[in-house]
């Protein structure tokens, strides 16, 4: 029987102290998961595979982690986010006006923006006071080249200059991730996507954590978010590509949620609490955690994943 810790699945723990079999984790307090598919992890770490492993169900609903290469139904996307800490003496209406200008750039700059959301953010956790952000703009692109073109455009520089006077801090982040190869998943189109919350979790990998350990840990976090306990609409995650010297952290996890109750469940889950507390047994710690409120937009524009043209325009 294999065991997976409560931090990795958010399940109840046993009184028996059994170490988690996920290689990137050394947490005790584990819950038995006899049908989970941990063969790839055990083999990768040179562990002995139980003789009766073939009796374990390979279609376990609990967790079955596979490499993206084995999932041809996945589409690579690039998440670009700008975080703002607006000065205390700036009027709310002015902040919203500048934020709207950033959001509107997806229609003004021909750089293959697949979709975009903007709104105020609620600070959940920040290691540093300068990370106490108040607003965010989240844009999705089909390629890294399109992000480069977007960032070099004069219109973005113009709006950024306007924001400089009203912000204490501005941060940019780019994360390459994957989503199901589905129109709604890629473009985040439809009534279900018009409202909700985006949870943004910035992580710092520990010095002794390998890339393989981090990727497995991120995948486990994604599995937890999609579980019935939280039931997130979508989770993307990956290594942070710093477009500027102001960027922080090493990895980012984006989770789209429909309801406040889902966010509450995510924040109360053992993985998130352990990351916030900086548990040294995990391969990373949380640098910052935010929740961005999503409100209906006046219009949305849909492009092909490679940015090769507009597929349609709809009004919310």
PDB file of C-alpha atoms in Angstrom:
ATOM      1  CA  UNK A   1       0.000   0.000   0.000  1.00  0.00           C
ATOM      2  CA  UNK A   2       1.277   3.458  -0.903  1.00  0.00           C
ATOM      3  CA  UNK A   3       0.673   6.542   1.174  1.00  0.00           C
ATOM      4  CA  UNK A   4       0.204  10.147   0.180  1.00  0.00           C
ATOM      5  CA  UNK A   5       0.369  12.936   2.720  1.00  0.00           C
ATOM      6  CA  UNK A   6      -2.562  15.138   3.675  1.00  0.00           C
ATOM      7  CA  UNK A   7      -0.716  18.192   2.363  1.00  0.00           C
ATOM      8  CA  UNK A   8      -0.686  16.668  -1.110  1.00  0.00           C
ATOM      9  CA  UNK A   9      -4.343  15.699  -1.272  1.00  0.00           C
ATOM     10  CA  UNK A  10      -6.027  17.686   1.482  1.00  0.00           C
ATOM     11  CA  UNK A  11      -7.447  14.540   3.033  1.00  0.00           C
ATOM     12  CA  UNK A  12      -7.658  13.522   6.655  1.00  0.00           C
ATOM     13  CA  UNK A  13      -4.500  12.145   8.232  1.00  0.00           C
ATOM     14  CA  UNK A  14      -3.849   8.987  10.198  1.00  0.00           C
ATOM     15  CA  UNK A  15      -2.393   8.825  13.648  1.00  0.00           C
ATOM     16  CA  UNK A  16       0.271   6.485  12.261  1.00  0.00           C
ATOM     17  CA  UNK A  17       3.356   8.446  11.188  1.00  0.00           C
ATOM     18  CA  UNK A  18       4.044   7.237   7.672  1.00  0.00           C
ATOM     19  CA  UNK A  19       6.142   9.298   5.276  1.00  0.00           C
ATOM     20  CA  UNK A  20       4.605  10.403   2.026  1.00  0.00           C
ATOM     21  CA  UNK A  21       5.768   8.401  -0.997  1.00  0.00           C
ATOM     22  CA  UNK A  22       5.890  11.463  -3.253  1.00  0.00           C
ATOM     23  CA  UNK A  23       9.676  11.996  -3.599  1.00  0.00           C
ATOM     24  CA  UNK A  24       9.543  15.807  -3.334  1.00  0.00           C
ATOM     25  CA  UNK A  25       7.789  15.581   0.028  1.00  0.00           C
ATOM     26  CA  UNK A  26       9.002  14.430   3.423  1.00  0.00           C
ATOM     27  CA  UNK A  27       5.814  15.122   5.355  1.00  0.00           C
ATOM     28  CA  UNK A  28       4.373  12.646   7.857  1.00  0.00           C
ATOM     29  CA  UNK A  29       0.671  12.314   8.746  1.00  0.00           C
ATOM     30  CA  UNK A  30      -0.365  10.423   5.654  1.00  0.00           C
ATOM     31  CA  UNK A  31      -3.591   8.962   4.348  1.00  0.00           C
ATOM     32  CA  UNK A  32      -3.590   5.542   2.630  1.00  0.00           C
ATOM     33  CA  UNK A  33      -4.251   5.733  -1.085  1.00  0.00           C
ATOM     34  CA  UNK A  34      -3.904   2.151  -2.345  1.00  0.00           C
ATOM     35  CA  UNK A  35      -5.199   2.877  -5.853  1.00  0.00           C
ATOM     36  CA  UNK A  36      -3.022   5.885  -6.672  1.00  0.00           C
ATOM     37  CA  UNK A  37      -0.631   5.646  -9.599  1.00  0.00           C
ATOM     38  CA  UNK A  38       2.783   6.440  -8.120  1.00  0.00           C
ATOM     39  CA  UNK A  39       4.773   4.069 -10.298  1.00  0.00           C
ATOM     40  CA  UNK A  40       6.425   6.892 -12.333  1.00  0.00           C
ATOM     41  CA  UNK A  41       7.696   8.574  -9.157  1.00  0.00           C
ATOM     42  CA  UNK A  42       8.956   5.417  -7.519  1.00  0.00           C
ATOM     43  CA  UNK A  43      10.736   4.258 -10.655  1.00  0.00           C
ATOM     44  CA  UNK A  44      12.298   7.669 -11.191  1.00  0.00           C
ATOM     45  CA  UNK A  45      13.741   7.625  -7.693  1.00  0.00           C
ATOM     46  CA  UNK A  46      14.957   4.031  -7.900  1.00  0.00           C
ATOM     47  CA  UNK A  47      12.415   2.787  -5.385  1.00  0.00           C
ATOM     48  CA  UNK A  48      11.286  -0.788  -5.322  1.00  0.00           C
ATOM     49  CA  UNK A  49       7.936  -1.295  -7.053  1.00  0.00           C
ATOM     50  CA  UNK A  50       5.579  -3.584  -5.104  1.00  0.00           C
ATOM     51  CA  UNK A  51       4.920  -6.938  -6.780  1.00  0.00           C
ATOM     52  CA  UNK A  52       1.192  -6.389  -6.524  1.00  0.00           C
ATOM     53  CA  UNK A  53       1.385  -2.965  -8.170  1.00  0.00           C
ATOM     54  CA  UNK A  54      -0.453  -4.253 -11.243  1.00  0.00           C
ATOM     55  CA  UNK A  55      -3.493  -4.827  -9.031  1.00  0.00           C
ATOM     56  CA  UNK A  56      -3.744  -1.099  -8.377  1.00  0.00           C
ATOM     57  CA  UNK A  57      -6.232   0.735 -10.522  1.00  0.00           C
ATOM     58  CA  UNK A  58      -4.524   2.924 -13.131  1.00  0.00           C
ATOM     59  CA  UNK A  59      -7.694   4.964 -13.477  1.00  0.00           C
ATOM     60  CA  UNK A  60      -7.754   6.169  -9.887  1.00  0.00           C
ATOM     61  CA  UNK A  61      -9.882   9.291  -9.482  1.00  0.00           C
ATOM     62  CA  UNK A  62      -7.599  10.444  -6.670  1.00  0.00           C
ATOM     63  CA  UNK A  63      -4.367  11.239  -8.469  1.00  0.00           C
ATOM     64  CA  UNK A  64      -2.536  10.088 -11.569  1.00  0.00           C
ATOM     65  CA  UNK A  65       0.253  12.381 -12.700  1.00  0.00           C
ATOM     66  CA  UNK A  66       1.522  12.186 -16.263  1.00  0.00           C
ATOM     67  CA  UNK A  67       3.923  14.271 -18.289  1.00  0.00           C
ATOM     68  CA  UNK A  68       2.405  16.821 -20.624  1.00  0.00           C
ATOM     69  CA  UNK A  69       4.060  15.052 -23.546  1.00  0.00           C
ATOM     70  CA  UNK A  70       1.697  12.132 -22.959  1.00  0.00           C
ATOM     71  CA  UNK A  71      -1.330  14.425 -23.165  1.00  0.00           C
ATOM     72  CA  UNK A  72      -1.790  15.448 -26.808  1.00  0.00           C
ATOM     73  CA  UNK A  73      -5.012  17.212 -25.797  1.00  0.00           C
ATOM     74  CA  UNK A  74      -3.027  19.932 -23.998  1.00  0.00           C
ATOM     75  CA  UNK A  75      -2.384  23.406 -25.425  1.00  0.00           C
ATOM     76  CA  UNK A  76       0.574  25.513 -24.307  1.00  0.00           C
ATOM     77  CA  UNK A  77      -0.299  29.058 -23.260  1.00  0.00           C
ATOM     78  CA  UNK A  78       1.648  31.958 -21.790  1.00  0.00           C
ATOM     79  CA  UNK A  79       0.212  33.864 -18.856  1.00  0.00           C
ATOM     80  CA  UNK A  80       1.290  37.516 -18.560  1.00  0.00           C
ATOM     81  CA  UNK A  81       0.337  39.372 -15.417  1.00  0.00           C
ATOM     82  CA  UNK A  82       0.976  42.881 -14.164  1.00  0.00           C
ATOM     83  CA  UNK A  83       0.545  43.561 -10.451  1.00  0.00           C
ATOM     84  CA  UNK A  84       0.094  47.087  -9.102  1.00  0.00           C
ATOM     85  CA  UNK A  85       0.319  48.586  -5.655  1.00  0.00           C
ATOM     86  CA  UNK A  86      -1.613  51.850  -5.943  1.00  0.00           C
ATOM     87  CA  UNK A  87      -0.635  54.670  -3.598  1.00  0.00           C
ATOM     88  CA  UNK A  88      -2.963  55.277  -0.672  1.00  0.00           C
ATOM     89  CA  UNK A  89      -3.751  58.853  -1.712  1.00  0.00           C
ATOM     90  CA  UNK A  90      -4.865  57.902  -5.245  1.00  0.00           C
ATOM     91  CA  UNK A  91      -8.609  58.090  -5.830  1.00  0.00           C
ATOM     92  CA  UNK A  92     -10.306  54.793  -6.630  1.00  0.00           C
ATOM     93  CA  UNK A  93     -11.829  56.124  -9.846  1.00  0.00           C
ATOM     94  CA  UNK A  94      -8.416  57.150 -11.182  1.00  0.00           C
ATOM     95  CA  UNK A  95      -6.953  53.752 -10.361  1.00  0.00           C
ATOM     96  CA  UNK A  96      -9.828  52.017 -12.161  1.00  0.00           C
ATOM     97  CA  UNK A  97      -9.385  54.265 -15.196  1.00  0.00           C
ATOM     98  CA  UNK A  98      -5.702  53.411 -15.592  1.00  0.00           C
ATOM     99  CA  UNK A  99      -6.416  49.738 -14.949  1.00  0.00           C
ATOM    100  CA  UNK A 100      -9.023  49.789 -17.698  1.00  0.00           C
ATOM    101  CA  UNK A 101      -6.442  51.283 -20.058  1.00  0.00           C
ATOM    102  CA  UNK A 102      -4.121  48.345 -19.413  1.00  0.00           C
ATOM    103  CA  UNK A 103      -6.964  45.882 -20.004  1.00  0.00           C
ATOM    104  CA  UNK A 104      -8.022  47.653 -23.218  1.00  0.00           C
ATOM    105  CA  UNK A 105      -4.555  47.229 -24.729  1.00  0.00           C
ATOM    106  CA  UNK A 106      -5.517  43.704 -25.794  1.00  0.00           C
ATOM    107  CA  UNK A 107      -7.712  45.334 -28.460  1.00  0.00           C
ATOM    108  CA  UNK A 108      -5.260  48.088 -29.384  1.00  0.00           C
ATOM    109  CA  UNK A 109      -2.026  46.105 -29.776  1.00  0.00           C
ATOM    110  CA  UNK A 110      -1.976  43.395 -32.486  1.00  0.00           C
ATOM    111  CA  UNK A 111       0.084  40.957 -30.433  1.00  0.00           C
ATOM    112  CA  UNK A 112      -2.059  37.822 -30.248  1.00  0.00           C
ATOM    113  CA  UNK A 113      -3.785  38.298 -26.876  1.00  0.00           C
ATOM    114  CA  UNK A 114      -6.118  35.307 -26.400  1.00  0.00           C
ATOM    115  CA  UNK A 115      -8.059  36.849 -23.520  1.00  0.00           C
ATOM    116  CA  UNK A 116      -7.653  39.254 -20.657  1.00  0.00           C
ATOM    117  CA  UNK A 117      -9.023  40.042 -17.226  1.00  0.00           C
ATOM    118  CA  UNK A 118      -8.385  42.912 -14.840  1.00  0.00           C
ATOM    119  CA  UNK A 119      -9.590  43.942 -11.424  1.00  0.00           C
ATOM    120  CA  UNK A 120      -8.784  44.714  -7.807  1.00  0.00           C
ATOM    121  CA  UNK A 121      -6.892  42.091  -5.831  1.00  0.00           C
ATOM    122  CA  UNK A 122      -7.277  41.041  -2.237  1.00  0.00           C
ATOM    123  CA  UNK A 123      -3.993  40.416  -0.461  1.00  0.00           C
ATOM    124  CA  UNK A 124      -3.896  37.034   1.231  1.00  0.00           C
ATOM    125  CA  UNK A 125      -0.191  36.804   2.018  1.00  0.00           C
ATOM    126  CA  UNK A 126       3.006  38.691   1.220  1.00  0.00           C
ATOM    127  CA  UNK A 127       6.519  38.153   2.546  1.00  0.00           C
ATOM    128  CA  UNK A 128       7.396  41.770   1.840  1.00  0.00           C
ATOM    129  CA  UNK A 129       5.227  44.881   2.378  1.00  0.00           C
ATOM    130  CA  UNK A 130       6.050  46.090  -1.130  1.00  0.00           C
ATOM    131  CA  UNK A 131       4.149  43.051  -2.437  1.00  0.00           C
ATOM    132  CA  UNK A 132       0.882  44.256  -0.895  1.00  0.00           C
ATOM    133  CA  UNK A 133      -0.673  44.670  -4.337  1.00  0.00           C
ATOM    134  CA  UNK A 134      -4.066  46.263  -4.933  1.00  0.00           C
ATOM    135  CA  UNK A 135      -4.811  45.624  -8.650  1.00  0.00           C
ATOM    136  CA  UNK A 136      -3.842  43.235 -11.425  1.00  0.00           C
ATOM    137  CA  UNK A 137      -4.113  42.697 -15.187  1.00  0.00           C
ATOM    138  CA  UNK A 138      -3.968  39.103 -16.453  1.00  0.00           C
ATOM    139  CA  UNK A 139      -3.495  38.477 -20.184  1.00  0.00           C
ATOM    140  CA  UNK A 140      -3.039  35.146 -21.979  1.00  0.00           C
ATOM    141  CA  UNK A 141      -0.928  34.760 -25.120  1.00  0.00           C
ATOM    142  CA  UNK A 142      -0.315  31.952 -27.560  1.00  0.00           C
ATOM    143  CA  UNK A 143       3.457  32.380 -27.837  1.00  0.00           C
ATOM    144  CA  UNK A 144       6.307  34.027 -25.971  1.00  0.00           C
ATOM    145  CA  UNK A 145       7.085  36.064 -29.087  1.00  0.00           C
ATOM    146  CA  UNK A 146       3.687  37.723 -28.851  1.00  0.00           C
ATOM    147  CA  UNK A 147       4.419  38.749 -25.266  1.00  0.00           C
ATOM    148  CA  UNK A 148       7.693  40.286 -26.407  1.00  0.00           C
ATOM    149  CA  UNK A 149       5.871  42.242 -29.114  1.00  0.00           C
ATOM    150  CA  UNK A 150       3.238  43.380 -26.619  1.00  0.00           C
ATOM    151  CA  UNK A 151       5.808  44.583 -24.087  1.00  0.00           C
ATOM    152  CA  UNK A 152       7.764  46.506 -26.700  1.00  0.00           C
ATOM    153  CA  UNK A 153       4.742  48.347 -28.071  1.00  0.00           C
ATOM    154  CA  UNK A 154       4.639  52.113 -27.613  1.00  0.00           C
ATOM    155  CA  UNK A 155       1.020  52.055 -26.354  1.00  0.00           C
ATOM    156  CA  UNK A 156       1.999  49.852 -23.412  1.00  0.00           C
ATOM    157  CA  UNK A 157       4.886  52.161 -22.568  1.00  0.00           C
ATOM    158  CA  UNK A 158       2.500  55.118 -22.637  1.00  0.00           C
ATOM    159  CA  UNK A 159       0.012  53.555 -20.211  1.00  0.00           C
ATOM    160  CA  UNK A 160       2.836  52.326 -18.009  1.00  0.00           C
ATOM    161  CA  UNK A 161       4.143  55.874 -17.714  1.00  0.00           C
ATOM    162  CA  UNK A 162       0.694  57.004 -16.564  1.00  0.00           C
ATOM    163  CA  UNK A 163       0.660  54.281 -13.912  1.00  0.00           C
ATOM    164  CA  UNK A 164       4.129  55.172 -12.617  1.00  0.00           C
ATOM    165  CA  UNK A 165       2.831  58.316 -10.939  1.00  0.00           C
ATOM    166  CA  UNK A 166       0.056  56.570  -9.024  1.00  0.00           C
ATOM    167  CA  UNK A 167       1.796  53.296  -8.050  1.00  0.00           C
ATOM    168  CA  UNK A 168       4.326  52.449  -5.362  1.00  0.00           C
ATOM    169  CA  UNK A 169       5.141  49.135  -7.042  1.00  0.00           C
ATOM    170  CA  UNK A 170       4.553  47.484 -10.413  1.00  0.00           C
ATOM    171  CA  UNK A 171       5.551  43.893 -11.147  1.00  0.00           C
ATOM    172  CA  UNK A 172       5.445  41.840 -14.351  1.00  0.00           C
ATOM    173  CA  UNK A 173       5.403  38.048 -14.572  1.00  0.00           C
ATOM    174  CA  UNK A 174       5.281  35.555 -17.434  1.00  0.00           C
ATOM    175  CA  UNK A 175       4.476  31.880 -16.901  1.00  0.00           C
ATOM    176  CA  UNK A 176       4.324  29.139 -19.534  1.00  0.00           C
ATOM    177  CA  UNK A 177       1.621  26.587 -18.773  1.00  0.00           C
ATOM    178  CA  UNK A 178      -0.817  24.197 -20.424  1.00  0.00           C
ATOM    179  CA  UNK A 179      -4.599  23.970 -20.602  1.00  0.00           C
ATOM    180  CA  UNK A 180      -6.944  21.452 -22.252  1.00  0.00           C
ATOM    181  CA  UNK A 181      -7.105  21.855 -26.031  1.00  0.00           C
ATOM    182  CA  UNK A 182     -10.631  23.193 -25.876  1.00  0.00           C
ATOM    183  CA  UNK A 183     -12.051  26.509 -27.098  1.00  0.00           C
ATOM    184  CA  UNK A 184     -13.558  27.504 -23.754  1.00  0.00           C
ATOM    185  CA  UNK A 185     -10.463  26.420 -21.801  1.00  0.00           C
ATOM    186  CA  UNK A 186      -7.992  28.236 -24.064  1.00  0.00           C
ATOM    187  CA  UNK A 187      -9.934  31.458 -24.576  1.00  0.00           C
ATOM    188  CA  UNK A 188     -11.848  31.338 -21.283  1.00  0.00           C
ATOM    189  CA  UNK A 189     -15.025  32.192 -23.172  1.00  0.00           C
ATOM    190  CA  UNK A 190     -18.617  31.777 -22.086  1.00  0.00           C
ATOM    191  CA  UNK A 191     -20.858  32.939 -19.292  1.00  0.00           C
ATOM    192  CA  UNK A 192     -19.060  30.766 -16.740  1.00  0.00           C
ATOM    193  CA  UNK A 193     -15.882  32.802 -17.267  1.00  0.00           C
ATOM    194  CA  UNK A 194     -17.444  36.261 -17.000  1.00  0.00           C
ATOM    195  CA  UNK A 195     -17.396  36.328 -13.204  1.00  0.00           C
ATOM    196  CA  UNK A 196     -15.352  34.664 -10.493  1.00  0.00           C
ATOM    197  CA  UNK A 197     -11.936  34.910  -8.907  1.00  0.00           C
ATOM    198  CA  UNK A 198      -8.366  34.357 -10.039  1.00  0.00           C
ATOM    199  CA  UNK A 199      -6.101  33.051  -7.284  1.00  0.00           C
ATOM    200  CA  UNK A 200      -2.458  33.963  -7.887  1.00  0.00           C
ATOM    201  CA  UNK A 201       0.151  32.060  -5.893  1.00  0.00           C
ATOM    202  CA  UNK A 202       3.821  33.056  -6.252  1.00  0.00           C
ATOM    203  CA  UNK A 203       6.302  30.456  -5.022  1.00  0.00           C
ATOM    204  CA  UNK A 204      10.006  30.412  -4.278  1.00  0.00           C
ATOM    205  CA  UNK A 205      11.657  27.037  -4.785  1.00  0.00           C
ATOM    206  CA  UNK A 206      14.060  25.961  -2.074  1.00  0.00           C
ATOM    207  CA  UNK A 207      17.725  25.744  -2.939  1.00  0.00           C
ATOM    208  CA  UNK A 208      17.865  21.953  -2.738  1.00  0.00           C
ATOM    209  CA  UNK A 209      14.657  21.358  -4.718  1.00  0.00           C
ATOM    210  CA  UNK A 210      15.205  19.874  -8.182  1.00  0.00           C
ATOM    211  CA  UNK A 211      13.207  20.911 -11.235  1.00  0.00           C
ATOM    212  CA  UNK A 212      11.574  17.467 -11.318  1.00  0.00           C
ATOM    213  CA  UNK A 213      10.480  17.793  -7.710  1.00  0.00           C
ATOM    214  CA  UNK A 214       8.995  21.224  -8.334  1.00  0.00           C
ATOM    215  CA  UNK A 215       7.114  20.103 -11.432  1.00  0.00           C
ATOM    216  CA  UNK A 216       5.633  17.147  -9.574  1.00  0.00           C
ATOM    217  CA  UNK A 217       4.670  19.351  -6.653  1.00  0.00           C
ATOM    218  CA  UNK A 218       2.986  21.894  -8.945  1.00  0.00           C
ATOM    219  CA  UNK A 219       1.060  19.103 -10.628  1.00  0.00           C
ATOM    220  CA  UNK A 220      -0.113  17.823  -7.259  1.00  0.00           C
ATOM    221  CA  UNK A 221      -1.364  21.313  -6.384  1.00  0.00           C
ATOM    222  CA  UNK A 222      -3.267  21.377  -9.683  1.00  0.00           C
ATOM    223  CA  UNK A 223      -4.810  17.970  -8.952  1.00  0.00           C
ATOM    224  CA  UNK A 224      -5.985  19.233  -5.574  1.00  0.00           C
ATOM    225  CA  UNK A 225      -7.560  22.336  -7.142  1.00  0.00           C
ATOM    226  CA  UNK A 226      -9.522  20.210  -9.612  1.00  0.00           C
ATOM    227  CA  UNK A 227     -10.679  17.788  -6.922  1.00  0.00           C
ATOM    228  CA  UNK A 228     -14.332  17.815  -5.736  1.00  0.00           C
ATOM    229  CA  UNK A 229     -13.211  19.578  -2.549  1.00  0.00           C
ATOM    230  CA  UNK A 230     -12.362  22.772  -4.486  1.00  0.00           C
ATOM    231  CA  UNK A 231     -13.618  22.113  -8.034  1.00  0.00           C
ATOM    232  CA  UNK A 232     -11.666  24.920  -9.711  1.00  0.00           C
ATOM    233  CA  UNK A 233     -12.529  25.824 -13.282  1.00  0.00           C
ATOM    234  CA  UNK A 234      -8.892  25.821 -14.401  1.00  0.00           C
ATOM    235  CA  UNK A 235      -5.341  25.776 -13.045  1.00  0.00           C
ATOM    236  CA  UNK A 236      -2.196  26.740 -14.912  1.00  0.00           C
ATOM    237  CA  UNK A 237       1.270  26.711 -13.429  1.00  0.00           C
ATOM    238  CA  UNK A 238       4.891  26.842 -14.432  1.00  0.00           C
ATOM    239  CA  UNK A 239       8.320  28.376 -14.071  1.00  0.00           C
ATOM    240  CA  UNK A 240       8.456  32.145 -13.825  1.00  0.00           C
ATOM    241  CA  UNK A 241      10.046  33.852 -16.827  1.00  0.00           C
ATOM    242  CA  UNK A 242      11.109  37.239 -15.524  1.00  0.00           C
ATOM    243  CA  UNK A 243      10.492  39.971 -18.132  1.00  0.00           C
ATOM    244  CA  UNK A 244      12.013  42.561 -15.825  1.00  0.00           C
ATOM    245  CA  UNK A 245      14.418  42.815 -12.916  1.00  0.00           C
ATOM    246  CA  UNK A 246      11.515  43.587 -10.605  1.00  0.00           C
ATOM    247  CA  UNK A 247      10.065  40.078 -10.940  1.00  0.00           C
ATOM    248  CA  UNK A 248      10.146  37.809  -7.907  1.00  0.00           C
ATOM    249  CA  UNK A 249       9.819  34.119  -7.156  1.00  0.00           C
ATOM    250  CA  UNK A 250      10.540  31.040  -9.256  1.00  0.00           C
ATOM    251  CA  UNK A 251       7.085  29.545  -9.980  1.00  0.00           C
ATOM    252  CA  UNK A 252       3.490  30.765 -10.206  1.00  0.00           C
ATOM    253  CA  UNK A 253       0.150  28.968  -9.919  1.00  0.00           C
ATOM    254  CA  UNK A 254      -3.020  30.527 -11.388  1.00  0.00           C
ATOM    255  CA  UNK A 255      -6.356  29.065 -10.306  1.00  0.00           C
ATOM    256  CA  UNK A 256      -9.704  30.252 -11.702  1.00  0.00           C
ATOM    257  CA  UNK A 257     -12.602  29.795  -9.283  1.00  0.00           C
ATOM    258  CA  UNK A 258     -16.303  30.477  -9.682  1.00  0.00           C
ATOM    259  CA  UNK A 259     -17.324  31.127  -6.091  1.00  0.00           C
ATOM    260  CA  UNK A 260     -15.930  32.626  -2.910  1.00  0.00           C
ATOM    261  CA  UNK A 261     -16.634  29.316  -1.180  1.00  0.00           C
ATOM    262  CA  UNK A 262     -14.179  27.590  -3.519  1.00  0.00           C
ATOM    263  CA  UNK A 263     -11.505  30.155  -2.699  1.00  0.00           C
ATOM    264  CA  UNK A 264     -12.137  29.640   1.008  1.00  0.00           C
ATOM    265  CA  UNK A 265     -11.710  25.878   0.579  1.00  0.00           C
ATOM    266  CA  UNK A 266      -8.456  26.429  -1.323  1.00  0.00           C
ATOM    267  CA  UNK A 267      -7.052  28.767   1.300  1.00  0.00           C
ATOM    268  CA  UNK A 268      -7.968  26.353   4.095  1.00  0.00           C
ATOM    269  CA  UNK A 269      -6.419  23.354   2.332  1.00  0.00           C
ATOM    270  CA  UNK A 270      -3.300  21.885   3.970  1.00  0.00           C
ATOM    271  CA  UNK A 271      -1.036  22.592   0.959  1.00  0.00           C
ATOM    272  CA  UNK A 272      -1.808  26.305   0.896  1.00  0.00           C
ATOM    273  CA  UNK A 273      -1.488  26.667   4.646  1.00  0.00           C
ATOM    274  CA  UNK A 274       1.838  24.793   4.643  1.00  0.00           C
ATOM    275  CA  UNK A 275       3.160  26.996   1.826  1.00  0.00           C
ATOM    276  CA  UNK A 276       2.099  30.178   3.626  1.00  0.00           C
ATOM    277  CA  UNK A 277       3.701  28.961   6.847  1.00  0.00           C
ATOM    278  CA  UNK A 278       6.925  28.180   4.982  1.00  0.00           C
ATOM    279  CA  UNK A 279       7.019  24.510   5.983  1.00  0.00           C
ATOM    280  CA  UNK A 280      10.616  23.447   5.350  1.00  0.00           C
ATOM    281  CA  UNK A 281       9.527  19.944   4.337  1.00  0.00           C
ATOM    282  CA  UNK A 282       7.981  21.262   1.127  1.00  0.00           C
ATOM    283  CA  UNK A 283      10.112  22.018  -1.964  1.00  0.00           C
ATOM    284  CA  UNK A 284       8.870  25.637  -2.049  1.00  0.00           C
ATOM    285  CA  UNK A 285       7.374  28.396   0.070  1.00  0.00           C
ATOM    286  CA  UNK A 286       4.778  31.027  -0.756  1.00  0.00           C
ATOM    287  CA  UNK A 287       6.097  34.527  -1.400  1.00  0.00           C
ATOM    288  CA  UNK A 288       2.715  36.045  -2.150  1.00  0.00           C
ATOM    289  CA  UNK A 289      -0.916  35.019  -2.519  1.00  0.00           C
ATOM    290  CA  UNK A 290      -3.663  37.138  -4.099  1.00  0.00           C
ATOM    291  CA  UNK A 291      -7.298  36.826  -5.139  1.00  0.00           C
ATOM    292  CA  UNK A 292      -8.401  38.942  -8.122  1.00  0.00           C
ATOM    293  CA  UNK A 293     -12.103  39.617  -8.538  1.00  0.00           C
ATOM    294  CA  UNK A 294     -13.397  39.077 -12.090  1.00  0.00           C
ATOM    295  CA  UNK A 295     -16.315  41.197 -13.315  1.00  0.00           C
ATOM    296  CA  UNK A 296     -18.130  41.044 -16.699  1.00  0.00           C
ATOM    297  CA  UNK A 297     -16.326  42.849 -19.513  1.00  0.00           C
ATOM    298  CA  UNK A 298     -18.023  44.996 -22.126  1.00  0.00           C
ATOM    299  CA  UNK A 299     -16.534  42.944 -24.935  1.00  0.00           C
ATOM    300  CA  UNK A 300     -14.193  40.023 -25.483  1.00  0.00           C
ATOM    301  CA  UNK A 301     -12.061  39.226 -28.485  1.00  0.00           C
ATOM    302  CA  UNK A 302     -11.009  35.724 -29.447  1.00  0.00           C
ATOM    303  CA  UNK A 303      -7.911  34.886 -31.472  1.00  0.00           C
ATOM    304  CA  UNK A 304      -6.372  31.654 -32.646  1.00  0.00           C
ATOM    305  CA  UNK A 305      -3.831  30.219 -30.148  1.00  0.00           C
ATOM    306  CA  UNK A 306      -0.947  31.274 -32.392  1.00  0.00           C
ATOM    307  CA  UNK A 307      -2.348  34.789 -32.671  1.00  0.00           C
ATOM    308  CA  UNK A 308      -3.125  34.418 -36.352  1.00  0.00           C
ATOM    309  CA  UNK A 309      -6.360  36.365 -36.519  1.00  0.00           C
ATOM    310  CA  UNK A 310      -9.575  37.260 -34.783  1.00  0.00           C
ATOM    311  CA  UNK A 311     -12.093  34.444 -34.514  1.00  0.00           C
ATOM    312  CA  UNK A 312     -14.933  36.474 -33.105  1.00  0.00           C
ATOM    313  CA  UNK A 313     -16.077  39.339 -30.945  1.00  0.00           C
ATOM    314  CA  UNK A 314     -18.793  39.055 -28.335  1.00  0.00           C
ATOM    315  CA  UNK A 315     -20.296  41.342 -25.757  1.00  0.00           C
ATOM    316  CA  UNK A 316     -20.840  40.246 -22.179  1.00  0.00           C
TER     317      UNK A 316
END
